[in-house]
Amino acid sequence: MGKDKEPPDLLPGTLDLLILQALVRGSMHGYGIAERLRALSDDVLQVGESSLYPALQRLLLQGWVKAEWGASDNNRRARYYTLTAAGRKRLASEREEFDRLILAIHKVLET
Amino acid sequence: MAIAVWLRRLQHAIRLPQVDRDIREEMEFHRFMKQRAFESGGLPPVAATRRAARAMGNVLLAREQARSVWIWPWLESVWQDMGYAGRILRRHSGSALLAIILLAVTIGLNTSLMTVLNGLMLRPWPGVGHGGDVVAIYLDDSRSDSSGAFHDVRGFTRTHWRSLADQVTQLTPLAAFHRDGVQLGDGGTLGPAGAMLVSGNFFDTLQLELSKGRGFHDDDDRIEAPQYVVVLSDRLWRARFAADEAIIGHSIVINGQRFVVIGVTAPAFGFSEPGTATDVFLPLASAQLLWEGDRAAGSFELVGRLTPGATRGRVRAELTVLSQQFDLRQGRTPSAVVVTGTAFADHPGRTPMLFASALISAGLLAVWIVACANVGNLLLAQATARRREIGIRLAIGASRARVVRQLLTEGLIIGLAASVLGLAIAYTLPLAILRFIAEDATARFPFIVTPDWLVVASAVLMAAFSAMLFGLAPALHVTSNDLARQLGRGDAVAVSTVPLRSVLLAAQVAVSVVLLIVAGLLVSGAQQQTRSLEADFATDVSVASFAARSGAYDAARMRSWTTDLTAALPELPLSEFALASQEPFSRLRNGISVHRPGGSEAVGDRRFASLWEISPGFFGLLRIPLVAGRDLDATDADQAVAVVNETMARRFWPNEDPIGKSIVLFRSAPFVVIGVVRDAHLSASSTVEPTVFTPFAAVRQLPEATFPKLLFRSERPVADAIKRAGSRLDPELQIRVAALTAVVKGNFLSGPGYYGRILAQALGGFALALATVGMFGVFAYAVRQRTSEIGVRMALGARGSAIVRLILLRHSRVVLAGLIAGVCAAVTVSIVLRSSLPGLGRFDPVVYVGVGLLVASAGLAASYVPARRATRIDPVVALRWE
């Protein structure tokens, strides 16, 4: 899984949105989040560590997720991230914003 | 929300190492998971590990980016720089400490000077409300004669003041004051005190704060009904009355009269004249209660507060008009009015003092430059020694700006440490110096001598800026992108001396040479003066001086005392004696205005002469020959006759015979000139001034009655006999007997000229010490840099002495260049200053040669240790030196 294809550039802030969405179903560690995003998007969205972990720290800073150390399925220590209430609110508002944006872009492209 | 964010930021910032660990562990887990994914995809474990590691990308970068969410990178880098700089400085602690100390002393001196200037000279009266609006008013008393223009001022008479006060519009009530000495207390507690007699509106005009009671009102100052009221100064209240809280209403004795205390001033009020602190305030009208006669009548100093919108220029214009109208009404020549601020330096006639301060600050600034050059050299040497390390950092990927910033941080730390130390000096030094000059270890001064925040801030800024400035050039030089030179054996080749370092060193040497030469010229100038003093008259006489409590002798008592003494003198075993108002070379200069009878008194026409009151026998005692007319004799006592010296005869009656002519001395009746004596350097100046010699008490208008000095020559020691005779006349008299040459030496060793010389020498010595340290640093560094070259030479057979010569030769060129530059600068400076600094001697080869030798030997001494070190180098070690 090297970098054989240029991953698409995400709009800034979109990564935060994706991570928050990925955590809706439950807590996950960083690797799990990256894998989930990759799986859900059919290998299109491949988030590297250099963007994932800074983004996770940002979300931590803003209080939209919280982090806890726990045991992974093979009993290694891993840090699990959970969505907070504020995070859910943020997810909803970001989602709305994103939809509006996409709609606008669509409209322009349809002409 | 933002607060919560900040709180979280703070929490994490405190636990930053933990945050680091968390992130690292997280990413390690991520890599582990990737590796497991590869393994389960079929790769062998080793290959899986490798691929996982590759797939992780730049973990370090990711970690730093994650971390930078919590703490701003630039902040962290500044912190890193400081830590790093601290470690480096600790390693080179010796030279760093030296640089800090030198810089600190310079900062301390500079700040002390600024503080003293500010507190002493430039601040208006402290303790006065809105001091900037208060102005002092004088009458212009400037005069010019053949030796130049004198700016002087005088005060106003009572009627003059009242006329101005009634009419002026641009000042609020014009207040007047008069300073004098009084006797405070009675019996055992009797002692002198400084008094200020003030008009009733003085306290209101100045908005003086009082800590107790009240100030004066107009009612307290009625000339027809003088009041016995007094206000004490805070200083006197604490010293004499033990801060007695119930002092109001008590009475104290002043000049034998009882005065009631009605107030105490707040501690902040100070008068701008150092050393004449006021102890008591009395109403002007009480002068008649304190002294006989109209003692305070002649000379009031006026002070007023500007009304809103008034400027000093307009006030001056208005007062000049009013004052001149007054003068014309009185039939006197009108004088101009001078309006100044109340700071010490504002008083006209203080300009020489300001000029001296300017000179001193220029000297200190020069020393400052030398110290900064030292710091610069130190930083350069350190940075150059670390070229390899810096080269590696540049190669890894640090930006040049980042490395330069780190180097500058070292300079900054040095600068800050130096400023802290320097401020400690600045807090204690001015007070210590002032107390030393006043020869009173417990004196308190009514002005502030500790730095205020402005001075402190500027000192810190100066230190930081200069350290960084002088660290910038070395930092830029060392980080220049010549990697091959940095990392390679560039040191093996004799790198030509960095011009910057040589320039700095030469500048240091030049500055210290200038300072030392100026100091030397001042000393030689003073010596020239004393040497020229001995020529014209007999100096093998002794002087007896008398002193009594102030106020104990008035004019009448003095006259009778003089007569009694003169009568008692023939009984003493003195071979010759005479009385004179001052002794030769005395600091006291009695100048008096002279003009022809009926001549105008206008300012431009005034001429001045020195006045000596003498008894017959004066000229004989000092072997000053008479060139025309006759000497004073016993019949001339109290007569209006005078003897003049040749200079005066030449100036006042060119081409005429002065004998028989009349002159008016100040406002006296005409004096007839009866004789002319040869010129003699009787005063302490190098030129002879026109001098008038009169019998005692002939000039009646002279205000103060001072004791005459007894000049005599005797075969045997007569000091005791004189003291006994004096005590018989008045047991409370203080009598001192000394040889004239001792007096001269005493004058040479005190006074402003003396302190000026001491200061100049200290500055020069300090600059030389700095330069020597700089030279030492440069030489040591050069030896270190060329170690491998020296090793090669020694391995090829060079002797130690040849090595030493090699090193010294190169650097002596730099020192020589500095020496020559310094001498040229010194010559220029001395020519420029000659006119304004009379103490500066003429071109004295002894001084120049002496300073040259001194600097050369300092250079030799500085190079001794490094040179020795060079010869001890083991060639084998040197060749492997990196």
Coordinates of N, CA, C and O in Angstrom, one line a residue, chain B residues 158 161-162 165 173-178 196-205 214-231 259 262 281-290 296 300-302:
Chain B
R158 N 13.2 94.5 47.1 CA 11.8 94.3 47.5 C 10.9 95.2 46.7 O 9.8 94.7 46.2
W161 N 10.4 93.8 43.3 CA 9.6 92.7 43.2 C 8.1 93.1 43.4 O 7.2 92.6 42.6
R162 N 7.8 93.9 44.3 CA 6.4 94.3 44.5 C 5.8 94.9 43.3 O 4.7 94.7 42.9
A165 N 5.2 92.2 40.9 CA 4.1 91.3 41.3 C 2.7 91.9 41.1 O 1.8 91.2 40.8
P173 N 0.6 84.6 41.4 CA 1.3 85.4 42.4 C 2.8 85.2 42.3 O 3.3 84.0 42.4
L174 N 3.6 86.2 42.1 CA 5.0 86.1 42.0 C 5.5 86.1 43.5 O 5.3 86.9 44.3
A175 N 6.2 85.0 43.8 CA 6.7 84.8 45.1 C 8.2 85.1 45.2 O 8.9 85.0 44.2
A176 N 8.7 85.5 46.3 CA 10.1 85.9 46.5 C 10.7 85.1 47.6 O 9.9 84.7 48.5
F177 N 11.9 84.8 47.5 CA 12.6 84.2 48.7 C 14.0 84.6 48.7 O 14.6 85.2 47.8
H178 N 14.6 84.4 49.9 CA 16.0 84.8 50.2 C 16.6 83.8 51.1 O 16.0 83.4 52.1
M196 N 15.2 79.8 54.7 CA 14.7 80.4 53.5 C 13.6 81.3 53.9 O 12.6 80.9 54.5
L197 N 13.8 82.6 53.6 CA 12.8 83.6 53.9 C 11.9 83.7 52.7 O 12.4 84.0 51.6
V198 N 10.6 83.5 52.9 CA 9.8 83.4 51.7 C 8.6 84.4 51.9 O 8.2 84.8 53.0
S199 N 8.1 84.8 50.8 CA 6.9 85.7 50.8 C 5.7 84.9 51.2 O 5.7 83.6 51.1
G200 N 4.6 85.6 51.6 CA 3.4 84.9 52.0 C 2.8 84.0 51.0 O 2.2 83.0 51.4
N201 N 3.0 84.3 49.7 CA 2.3 83.4 48.7 C 3.2 82.3 48.2 O 2.9 81.6 47.3
F202 N 4.4 82.1 48.8 CA 5.3 81.1 48.4 C 4.8 79.7 48.4 O 4.8 79.0 47.4
F203 N 4.2 79.3 49.5 CA 3.7 78.0 49.6 C 2.5 77.7 48.6 O 2.4 76.7 48.0
D204 N 1.7 78.8 48.4 CA 0.6 78.6 47.5 C 1.1 78.5 46.0 O 0.6 77.7 45.2
T205 N 2.0 79.4 45.7 CA 2.4 79.5 44.3 C 3.1 78.1 44.0 O 2.9 77.6 42.9
R214 N 0.2 74.0 58.4 CA -0.1 74.8 57.2 C 1.2 75.6 56.8 O 2.1 75.8 57.6
G215 N 1.1 76.1 55.6 CA 2.2 77.0 55.1 C 1.8 78.5 55.5 O 1.0 78.7 56.3
F216 N 2.5 79.4 54.8 CA 2.3 80.8 55.1 C 1.1 81.3 54.3 O 0.9 80.8 53.2
H217 N 0.4 82.3 54.8 CA -0.5 83.1 54.0 C 0.1 84.5 53.9 O 1.0 84.8 54.6
D218 N -0.6 85.3 53.1 CA -0.2 86.7 53.0 C -0.1 87.4 54.3 O 0.7 88.3 54.6
D219 N -1.0 87.0 55.2 CA -1.1 87.7 56.5 C 0.2 87.5 57.3 O 0.5 88.3 58.2
D220 N 0.8 86.3 57.1 CA 2.0 86.1 57.9 C 3.2 86.9 57.5 O 4.2 86.9 58.2
D221 N 3.1 87.5 56.3 CA 4.2 88.3 55.8 C 3.9 89.7 55.6 O 3.9 90.2 54.5
R222 N 3.6 90.4 56.7 CA 3.4 91.8 56.7 C 4.5 92.6 57.2 O 4.9 92.3 58.3
I223 N 5.1 93.4 56.4 CA 6.3 94.1 56.8 C 6.1 95.1 58.0 O 6.9 95.3 58.8
E224 N 4.8 95.5 58.1 CA 4.6 96.4 59.2 C 4.3 95.7 60.5 O 4.4 96.2 61.6
A225 N 3.9 94.4 60.4 CA 3.6 93.6 61.6 C 4.2 92.2 61.4 O 3.4 91.3 61.2
P226 N 5.5 92.1 61.6 CA 6.1 90.8 61.3 C 5.6 89.7 62.3 O 5.5 90.0 63.5
Q227 N 5.4 88.5 61.8 CA 4.9 87.5 62.6 C 6.0 86.5 63.0 O 6.9 86.3 62.2
Y228 N 5.9 86.0 64.2 CA 6.9 85.0 64.7 C 6.5 83.6 64.3 O 6.1 82.8 65.2
V229 N 6.4 83.3 63.0 CA 6.0 82.0 62.7 C 7.1 81.3 61.8 O 7.8 82.0 61.1
V230 N 7.1 80.0 61.9 CA 8.2 79.3 61.2 C 7.6 77.9 60.7 O 6.7 77.4 61.4
V231 N 8.0 77.5 59.5 CA 7.7 76.2 59.0 C 9.0 75.4 59.0 O 10.0 75.9 58.5
F259 N 10.1 81.6 67.8 CA 9.2 81.5 66.7 C 8.3 80.3 66.9 O 8.7 79.3 67.4
I262 N 4.4 76.4 62.8 CA 3.0 76.2 62.3 C 2.9 75.2 61.2 O 1.8 74.8 60.8
F281 N 11.7 77.6 57.2 CA 11.1 78.6 56.3 C 10.5 79.7 57.2 O 9.8 79.4 58.1
L282 N 10.9 80.9 56.9 CA 10.4 82.1 57.7 C 9.8 83.1 56.7 O 10.1 83.2 55.6
P283 N 8.9 83.9 57.2 CA 8.4 85.0 56.4 C 9.4 86.0 56.1 O 10.3 86.3 56.9
L284 N 9.3 86.6 54.9 CA 10.3 87.6 54.5 C 10.3 88.7 55.5 O 11.4 89.3 55.8
A285 N 9.1 89.1 56.0 CA 9.1 90.2 56.9 C 9.8 90.0 58.1 O 10.2 91.0 58.8
S286 N 10.1 88.7 58.5 CA 10.8 88.5 59.8 C 12.3 88.8 59.7 O 12.9 88.7 60.7
A287 N 12.8 89.2 58.5 CA 14.2 89.6 58.4 C 14.5 90.6 59.5 O 15.6 90.6 60.1
Q288 N 13.6 91.6 59.6 CA 13.9 92.6 60.6 C 13.9 92.1 62.0 O 14.6 92.7 62.9
L289 N 13.3 91.0 62.3 CA 13.4 90.4 63.6 C 14.7 89.7 63.9 O 15.1 89.5 65.0
L290 N 15.2 89.2 62.8 CA 16.4 88.3 62.9 C 17.7 89.0 62.9 O 18.6 88.6 63.5
A296 N 18.2 91.5 54.4 CA 17.6 90.7 53.2 C 17.1 91.6 52.1 O 16.5 91.2 51.2
F300 N 16.3 89.4 46.4 CA 15.3 88.3 46.4 C 15.4 87.5 45.2 O 15.6 88.1 44.1
E301 N 15.2 86.2 45.3 CA 15.0 85.4 44.1 C 13.5 85.3 43.9 O 12.8 85.1 44.9
L302 N 13.1 85.4 42.7 CA 11.7 85.4 42.4 C 11.3 84.0 41.7 O 12.1 83.5 40.9

